[in-house]
mmCIF file of C-alpha atoms in Angstrom:
data_model
loop_
_atom_site.group_PDB
_atom_site.id
_atom_site.type_symbol
_atom_site.label_atom_id
_atom_site.label_comp_id
_atom_site.label_asym_id
_atom_site.label_seq_id
_atom_site.Cartn_x
_atom_site.Cartn_y
_atom_site.Cartn_z
ATOM 1 C CA MET V 335 -29.391 59.795 167.014
ATOM 2 C CA SER V 336 -26.734 61.056 164.575
ATOM 3 C CA SER V 337 -26.449 64.699 163.641
ATOM 4 C CA SER V 338 -27.100 64.022 159.955
ATOM 5 C CA LEU V 339 -30.166 61.889 160.689
ATOM 6 C CA THR V 340 -31.577 64.556 162.981
ATOM 7 C CA THR V 341 -31.111 67.180 160.300
ATOM 8 C CA THR V 342 -32.869 64.908 157.807
ATOM 9 C CA LEU V 343 -35.810 64.503 160.187
ATOM 10 C CA PHE V 344 -36.194 68.250 160.429
ATOM 11 C CA GLN V 345 -36.030 68.504 156.641
ATOM 12 C CA ARG V 346 -38.750 65.914 156.223
ATOM 13 C CA LEU V 347 -40.934 67.671 158.779
ATOM 14 C CA LEU V 348 -40.477 70.986 157.017
ATOM 15 C CA ALA V 349 -41.319 69.396 153.693
ATOM 16 C CA THR V 350 -44.686 68.083 154.908
ATOM 17 C CA SER V 351 -46.109 71.548 155.453
ATOM 18 C CA SER V 352 -47.273 73.100 152.185
ATOM 19 C CA THR V 353 -49.074 76.121 153.628
ATOM 20 C CA GLY V 354 -47.977 78.654 156.180
ATOM 21 C CA SER V 355 -44.864 78.363 158.301
ATOM 22 C CA PRO V 356 -43.894 74.776 159.097
ATOM 23 C CA LEU V 357 -42.635 75.958 162.476
ATOM 24 C CA LYS V 358 -46.236 76.482 163.534
ATOM 25 C CA SER V 359 -46.765 72.763 163.021
ATOM 26 C CA LEU V 360 -43.829 71.681 165.144
ATOM 27 C CA ILE V 361 -44.100 71.268 168.883
ATOM 28 C CA VAL V 362 -40.790 70.949 170.712
ATOM 29 C CA PHE V 363 -40.933 69.343 174.147
ATOM 30 C CA LYS V 364 -38.125 69.868 176.632
ATOM 31 C CA SER V 365 -36.690 66.687 178.018
ATOM 32 C CA PRO V 366 -34.910 66.298 181.344
ATOM 33 C CA PRO V 367 -31.535 68.100 181.322
ATOM 34 C CA SER V 368 -29.636 64.857 181.735
ATOM 35 C CA SER V 369 -30.981 63.362 178.503
ATOM 36 C CA ARG V 370 -29.708 66.144 176.179
ATOM 37 C CA SER V 371 -32.641 65.433 173.847
ATOM 38 C CA LEU V 372 -35.534 67.191 172.172
ATOM 39 C CA PHE V 373 -38.880 65.594 171.482
ATOM 40 C CA ILE V 374 -40.562 66.851 168.338
ATOM 41 C CA SER V 375 -44.183 66.320 167.431
ATOM 42 C CA HIS V 376 -45.899 67.030 164.115
ATOM 43 C CA PRO V 377 -49.571 66.747 163.039
ATOM 44 C CA THR V 378 -48.745 63.941 160.582
ATOM 45 C CA ASN V 379 -46.839 62.011 163.235
ATOM 46 C CA PRO V 380 -48.593 61.795 166.614
ATOM 47 C CA PHE V 381 -45.600 60.083 168.217
ATOM 48 C CA PRO V 382 -42.794 62.480 169.159
ATOM 49 C CA LEU V 383 -39.395 61.991 167.551
ATOM 50 C CA ARG V 384 -36.405 61.874 169.877
ATOM 51 C CA CYS V 385 -33.503 63.961 168.590
ATOM 52 C CA SER V 386 -30.076 64.666 170.023
ATOM 53 C CA ALA V 387 -29.610 68.154 171.389
ATOM 54 C CA ALA V 388 -26.172 68.130 169.767
ATOM 55 C CA ALA V 389 -27.685 68.029 166.269
ATOM 56 C CA SER V 390 -26.041 70.180 163.620
ATOM 57 C CA PHE V 391 -28.812 72.703 163.094
ATOM 58 C CA THR V 392 -30.060 75.781 164.849
ATOM 59 C CA MET V 393 -33.580 77.130 165.140
ATOM 60 C CA GLY V 394 -32.361 80.054 163.052
ATOM 61 C CA GLU V 395 -31.435 77.685 160.234
ATOM 62 C CA VAL V 396 -34.794 75.952 160.450
ATOM 63 C CA THR V 397 -36.546 79.332 160.330
ATOM 64 C CA ALA V 398 -34.540 80.347 157.266
ATOM 65 C CA ASP V 399 -35.463 77.145 155.432
ATOM 66 C CA SER V 400 -39.126 77.578 156.349
ATOM 67 C CA ALA V 401 -39.077 80.863 154.424
ATOM 68 C CA MET V 402 -38.537 78.965 151.163
ATOM 69 C CA ASP V 403 -41.310 78.916 148.627
ATOM 70 C CA ALA V 404 -43.479 75.877 149.413
ATOM 71 C CA VAL V 405 -43.025 74.280 145.981
ATOM 72 C CA GLN V 406 -39.249 74.707 146.029
ATOM 73 C CA ARG V 407 -39.069 73.400 149.600
ATOM 74 C CA ARG V 408 -41.001 70.282 148.644
ATOM 75 C CA LEU V 409 -38.689 69.610 145.693
ATOM 76 C CA MET V 410 -35.609 70.234 147.831
ATOM 77 C CA PHE V 411 -36.620 67.562 150.330
ATOM 78 C CA GLU V 412 -38.400 65.018 148.108
ATOM 79 C CA ASP V 413 -36.098 64.850 145.074
ATOM 80 C CA GLU V 414 -33.185 62.421 145.407
ATOM 81 C CA CYS V 415 -30.259 63.341 143.166
ATOM 82 C CA ILE V 416 -27.757 60.829 141.776
ATOM 83 C CA LEU V 417 -24.337 61.133 143.396
ATOM 84 C CA VAL V 418 -21.377 60.390 141.112
ATOM 85 C CA ASP V 419 -17.607 60.554 141.216
ATOM 86 C CA GLU V 420 -15.567 62.659 138.788
ATOM 87 C CA ASN V 421 -15.659 59.803 136.276
ATOM 88 C CA ASP V 422 -19.486 59.809 136.362
ATOM 89 C CA ARG V 423 -19.726 56.503 138.242
ATOM 90 C CA VAL V 424 -22.766 56.319 140.524
ATOM 91 C CA VAL V 425 -21.754 56.267 144.179
ATOM 92 C CA GLY V 426 -25.092 56.856 145.921
ATOM 93 C CA HIS V 427 -27.927 59.332 146.217
ATOM 94 C CA GLU V 428 -28.776 62.345 148.339
ATOM 95 C CA SER V 429 -31.564 64.889 148.736
ATOM 96 C CA LYS V 430 -31.568 67.894 146.432
ATOM 97 C CA TYR V 431 -31.339 69.983 149.610
ATOM 98 C CA ASN V 432 -28.054 68.467 150.749
ATOM 99 C CA CYS V 433 -26.617 68.392 147.223
ATOM 100 C CA HIS V 434 -26.922 72.174 147.016
ATOM 101 C CA LEU V 435 -25.596 73.128 150.445
ATOM 102 C CA MET V 436 -22.125 74.601 149.890
ATOM 103 C CA GLU V 437 -21.086 73.376 153.343
ATOM 104 C CA LYS V 438 -21.913 69.797 152.294
ATOM 105 C CA ILE V 439 -20.358 70.241 148.860
ATOM 106 C CA GLU V 440 -17.087 71.453 150.322
ATOM 107 C CA ALA V 441 -16.950 69.091 153.313
ATOM 108 C CA GLU V 442 -18.052 65.901 151.563
ATOM 109 C CA ASN V 443 -17.254 66.763 147.921
ATOM 110 C CA LEU V 444 -20.848 65.958 146.969
ATOM 111 C CA LEU V 445 -21.115 65.809 143.181
ATOM 112 C CA HIS V 446 -24.413 65.067 141.486
ATOM 113 C CA ARG V 447 -25.519 64.308 137.943
ATOM 114 C CA ALA V 448 -27.394 67.038 136.067
ATOM 115 C CA PHE V 449 -28.526 67.920 132.545
ATOM 116 C CA SER V 450 -28.877 71.101 130.523
ATOM 117 C CA VAL V 451 -31.258 71.243 127.552
ATOM 118 C CA PHE V 452 -30.674 73.557 124.591
ATOM 119 C CA LEU V 453 -33.856 73.627 122.493
ATOM 120 C CA PHE V 454 -33.815 75.295 119.079
ATOM 121 C CA ASN V 455 -36.840 76.006 116.890
ATOM 122 C CA SER V 456 -36.952 75.486 113.112
ATOM 123 C CA LYS V 457 -35.512 78.992 112.636
ATOM 124 C CA TYR V 458 -32.486 77.851 114.672
ATOM 125 C CA GLU V 459 -33.297 80.222 117.529
ATOM 126 C CA LEU V 460 -32.411 79.083 121.045
ATOM 127 C CA LEU V 461 -35.095 79.077 123.747
ATOM 128 C CA LEU V 462 -33.904 80.722 126.967
ATOM 129 C CA GLN V 463 -35.612 80.952 130.339
ATOM 130 C CA GLN V 464 -35.273 83.324 133.259
ATOM 131 C CA ARG V 465 -35.393 81.349 136.469
ATOM 132 C CA SER V 466 -38.198 82.136 138.913
ATOM 133 C CA SER V 467 -37.600 84.512 141.803
ATOM 134 C CA THR V 468 -38.490 81.654 144.172
ATOM 135 C CA LYS V 469 -35.689 79.351 142.988
ATOM 136 C CA VAL V 470 -33.298 78.515 145.832
ATOM 137 C CA THR V 471 -30.190 78.700 143.648
ATOM 138 C CA PHE V 472 -29.609 81.456 141.093
ATOM 139 C CA PRO V 473 -33.049 83.115 141.166
ATOM 140 C CA LEU V 474 -33.914 85.459 138.272
ATOM 141 C CA VAL V 475 -30.837 84.613 136.211
ATOM 142 C CA TRP V 476 -31.164 83.838 132.496
ATOM 143 C CA THR V 477 -30.113 80.413 131.357
ATOM 144 C CA ASN V 478 -30.556 77.766 128.678
ATOM 145 C CA THR V 479 -33.913 76.148 127.963
ATOM 146 C CA CYS V 480 -34.038 73.828 130.970
ATOM 147 C CA CYS V 481 -31.543 72.763 133.649
ATOM 148 C CA SER V 482 -32.233 70.134 136.285
ATOM 149 C CA HIS V 483 -31.281 66.681 137.592
ATOM 150 C CA PRO V 484 -31.968 63.075 136.743
ATOM 151 C CA LEU V 485 -33.430 61.536 139.875
ATOM 152 C CA TYR V 486 -32.445 58.335 141.644
ATOM 153 C CA ARG V 487 -35.095 56.229 139.946
ATOM 154 C CA GLU V 488 -34.827 53.363 137.468
ATOM 155 C CA SER V 489 -35.836 55.284 134.336
ATOM 156 C CA GLU V 490 -33.357 58.099 135.023
ATOM 157 C CA LEU V 491 -30.410 55.932 136.060
ATOM 158 C CA ILE V 492 -30.084 54.322 132.605
ATOM 159 C CA GLU V 493 -26.621 55.170 131.324
ATOM 160 C CA GLU V 494 -26.742 53.673 127.834
ATOM 161 C CA ASN V 495 -26.841 56.510 125.282
ATOM 162 C CA ALA V 496 -27.554 58.909 128.189
ATOM 163 C CA LEU V 497 -31.127 57.613 128.250
ATOM 164 C CA GLY V 498 -31.634 58.428 131.937
ATOM 165 C CA ALA V 499 -30.691 62.071 131.398
ATOM 166 C CA ARG V 500 -32.880 62.239 128.288
ATOM 167 C CA ASN V 501 -35.864 60.796 130.198
ATOM 168 C CA ALA V 502 -35.315 63.376 132.931
ATOM 169 C CA ALA V 503 -35.090 66.182 130.359
ATOM 170 C CA GLN V 504 -38.443 65.240 128.871
ATOM 171 C CA ARG V 505 -39.983 65.167 132.363
ATOM 172 C CA LYS V 506 -38.629 68.581 133.356
ATOM 173 C CA LEU V 507 -39.535 70.307 130.072
ATOM 174 C CA LEU V 508 -43.135 69.476 130.959
ATOM 175 C CA ASP V 509 -42.725 70.491 134.616
ATOM 176 C CA GLU V 510 -40.982 73.810 133.949
ATOM 177 C CA LEU V 511 -42.185 74.917 130.522
ATOM 178 C CA GLY V 512 -45.390 72.958 129.973
ATOM 179 C CA ILE V 513 -43.989 71.317 126.835
ATOM 180 C CA PRO V 514 -45.899 68.046 126.252
ATOM 181 C CA ALA V 515 -43.800 64.891 126.104
ATOM 182 C CA GLU V 516 -44.988 64.097 122.587
ATOM 183 C CA GLU V 517 -43.473 67.368 121.344
ATOM 184 C CA VAL V 518 -40.018 66.433 122.677
ATOM 185 C CA PRO V 519 -39.567 62.685 122.016
ATOM 186 C CA VAL V 520 -36.758 61.172 124.033
ATOM 187 C CA ASP V 521 -35.049 59.872 120.889
ATOM 188 C CA GLN V 522 -34.776 63.425 119.514
ATOM 189 C CA PHE V 523 -32.419 64.647 122.260
ATOM 190 C CA ILE V 524 -28.801 64.553 121.106
ATOM 191 C CA PRO V 525 -26.251 64.281 123.941
ATOM 192 C CA LEU V 526 -23.254 66.351 122.852
ATOM 193 C CA GLY V 527 -20.989 66.251 125.889
ATOM 194 C CA ARG V 528 -20.487 66.298 129.640
ATOM 195 C CA MET V 529 -18.916 68.939 131.852
ATOM 196 C CA LEU V 530 -18.034 69.107 135.522
ATOM 197 C CA TYR V 531 -18.223 72.444 137.332
ATOM 198 C CA LYS V 532 -18.698 74.028 140.749
ATOM 199 C CA ALA V 533 -20.425 77.370 141.342
ATOM 200 C CA PRO V 534 -21.591 79.039 144.591
ATOM 201 C CA SER V 535 -24.935 80.845 144.393
ATOM 202 C CA ASP V 536 -24.750 82.714 147.707
ATOM 203 C CA GLY V 537 -23.235 82.073 151.103
ATOM 204 C CA LYS V 538 -25.344 78.951 151.684
ATOM 205 C CA TRP V 539 -26.303 77.418 148.349
ATOM 206 C CA GLY V 540 -24.450 76.380 145.231
ATOM 207 C CA GLU V 541 -23.931 73.811 142.480
ATOM 208 C CA HIS V 542 -21.438 71.001 141.980
ATOM 209 C CA GLU V 543 -22.603 69.070 138.961
ATOM 210 C CA LEU V 544 -21.598 66.636 136.278
ATOM 211 C CA ASP V 545 -23.790 68.085 133.567
ATOM 212 C CA TYR V 546 -25.086 66.294 130.450
ATOM 213 C CA LEU V 547 -25.493 68.761 127.568
ATOM 214 C CA LEU V 548 -28.538 67.811 125.495
ATOM 215 C CA PHE V 549 -29.525 69.502 122.214
ATOM 216 C CA ILE V 550 -32.862 69.206 120.429
ATOM 217 C CA ILE V 551 -34.423 70.958 117.427
ATOM 218 C CA ARG V 552 -38.219 71.114 117.688
ATOM 219 C CA ASP V 553 -41.045 73.607 117.304
ATOM 220 C CA VAL V 554 -42.946 73.379 120.597
ATOM 221 C CA ASN V 555 -45.779 74.974 122.546
ATOM 222 C CA VAL V 556 -44.437 76.661 125.681
ATOM 223 C CA HIS V 557 -46.558 77.279 128.790
ATOM 224 C CA PRO V 558 -44.121 78.304 131.569
ATOM 225 C CA ASN V 559 -44.754 77.170 135.138
ATOM 226 C CA PRO V 560 -44.457 80.366 137.255
ATOM 227 C CA ASP V 561 -43.066 78.350 140.185
ATOM 228 C CA GLU V 562 -40.061 77.559 138.002
ATOM 229 C CA VAL V 563 -39.813 80.179 135.252
ATOM 230 C CA ALA V 564 -40.235 83.956 135.291
ATOM 231 C CA GLU V 565 -39.911 84.599 131.542
ATOM 232 C CA VAL V 566 -38.899 82.933 128.275
ATOM 233 C CA LYS V 567 -37.523 84.174 124.965
ATOM 234 C CA TYR V 568 -36.063 82.845 121.736
ATOM 235 C CA VAL V 569 -32.766 84.375 120.630
ATOM 236 C CA ASN V 570 -30.623 84.168 117.528
ATOM 237 C CA ARG V 571 -26.840 84.331 117.696
ATOM 238 C CA GLU V 572 -26.630 88.119 117.591
ATOM 239 C CA GLU V 573 -29.308 88.538 120.240
ATOM 240 C CA LEU V 574 -27.468 86.129 122.513
ATOM 241 C CA LYS V 575 -24.226 88.053 121.989
ATOM 242 C CA GLU V 576 -26.050 91.224 123.059
ATOM 243 C CA LEU V 577 -27.258 89.479 126.235
ATOM 244 C CA LEU V 578 -23.668 88.449 126.928
ATOM 245 C CA ARG V 579 -22.518 92.036 126.463
ATOM 246 C CA LYS V 580 -25.166 93.317 128.877
ATOM 247 C CA ALA V 581 -24.256 90.672 131.464
ATOM 248 C CA ASP V 582 -20.559 91.577 131.204
ATOM 249 C CA ALA V 583 -21.352 95.283 131.509
ATOM 250 C CA GLY V 584 -23.877 94.822 134.323
ATOM 251 C CA GLU V 585 -26.582 96.515 132.266
ATOM 252 C CA GLU V 586 -30.299 96.147 133.021
ATOM 253 C CA GLY V 587 -29.525 93.724 135.837
ATOM 254 C CA MET V 588 -28.742 91.026 133.271
ATOM 255 C CA LYS V 589 -27.277 87.901 134.884
ATOM 256 C CA LEU V 590 -26.532 84.523 133.342
ATOM 257 C CA SER V 591 -26.275 81.194 135.126
ATOM 258 C CA PRO V 592 -22.673 79.984 135.547
ATOM 259 C CA TRP V 593 -23.292 76.670 133.760
ATOM 260 C CA PHE V 594 -24.873 78.438 130.781
ATOM 261 C CA ARG V 595 -21.964 80.847 130.580
ATOM 262 C CA LEU V 596 -19.497 77.949 130.638
ATOM 263 C CA VAL V 597 -21.301 76.284 127.728
ATOM 264 C CA VAL V 598 -21.472 79.572 125.813
ATOM 265 C CA ASP V 599 -17.773 80.323 126.310
ATOM 266 C CA ASN V 600 -16.544 76.835 125.508
ATOM 267 C CA PHE V 601 -18.958 75.122 123.117
ATOM 268 C CA LEU V 602 -22.189 76.829 122.101
ATOM 269 C CA PHE V 603 -21.376 78.850 119.020
ATOM 270 C CA LYS V 604 -19.445 76.066 117.270
ATOM 271 C CA TRP V 605 -22.250 73.645 118.122
ATOM 272 C CA TRP V 606 -24.759 76.180 116.770
ATOM 273 C CA ASP V 607 -23.031 75.765 113.382
ATOM 274 C CA HIS V 608 -23.874 72.065 113.525
ATOM 275 C CA VAL V 609 -27.479 72.886 114.476
ATOM 276 C CA GLU V 610 -27.856 74.916 111.276
ATOM 277 C CA LYS V 611 -26.037 72.368 109.101
ATOM 278 C CA GLY V 612 -27.968 69.387 110.485
ATOM 279 C CA THR V 613 -24.735 67.718 111.639
ATOM 280 C CA LEU V 614 -25.166 67.780 115.424
ATOM 281 C CA LYS V 615 -24.270 64.112 115.846
ATOM 282 C CA ASP V 616 -20.877 64.822 114.300
ATOM 283 C CA ALA V 617 -20.122 67.177 117.202
ATOM 284 C CA ALA V 618 -20.946 64.682 119.946
ATOM 285 C CA ASP V 619 -18.221 63.610 122.369
ATOM 286 C CA MET V 620 -19.642 61.705 125.308
ATOM 287 C CA LYS V 621 -16.349 60.065 126.237
ATOM 288 C CA THR V 622 -14.709 63.255 127.517
ATOM 289 C CA ILE V 623 -15.715 64.915 130.800
ATOM 290 C CA HIS V 624 -14.719 68.566 130.517
ATOM 291 C CA LYS V 625 -13.607 69.846 133.921
ATOM 292 C CA LEU V 626 -14.470 73.541 133.904
ATOM 293 C CA MET V 627 -14.011 74.470 137.563
#
């Protein structure tokens, strides 16, 4: 059995346990020394799986992954991200887990499609969220309204007018912020641009994304999901500039996500002008992929 397949089997086994430590549900049987194999049993699979002893994981790595929050672990192993090349052409799909491993990103140049939503209310204030402490990448950092991934499914692979990314944005606004779909109609998202960036989160995890930047102006009811979001706030321009100052000065532990900071530094304030003037569509440029590495 290949190293990558063995690793995937362990990931799937870990994902099936939603309570307690998944390691308690795994039984590893020693095989004869000559076979260089492990046999792994799990309550949901009564027939042991045969795995090569040369697989590219250690029990320490499995233990570390089992310490993930159960919800985040499930999403890491169940969600299949869309792999693209630097021209945004689909080249395959891969688990969210593998797409965010810096080792995989660097070794295989894994690049996946993403989206970032910037939601403004009728007072032209921008809704920000602080990511939950249980998030695997960039926990407790402040960022734009919602950031996630279109999944490898028919409705989110549609490329015409960025419909797949817009469908995914509507889905995740409900998942993360409890915003009902009818309050954020898909046709109200305005795709303004795309950017490509890479950003490590810590020694193990990171991002390498081709990010669709979606703007929408709506008054909505927000009910944050604590598994995803620690806090939310609306900010005007001056309040955002104060958050930037605090982040730059390291005050009050203020941290901003790298993708949000890239948008702020390169696009946000000039696009905010279009938000207030009602001319957002005039600012759209979906032909260019801005490489902000």
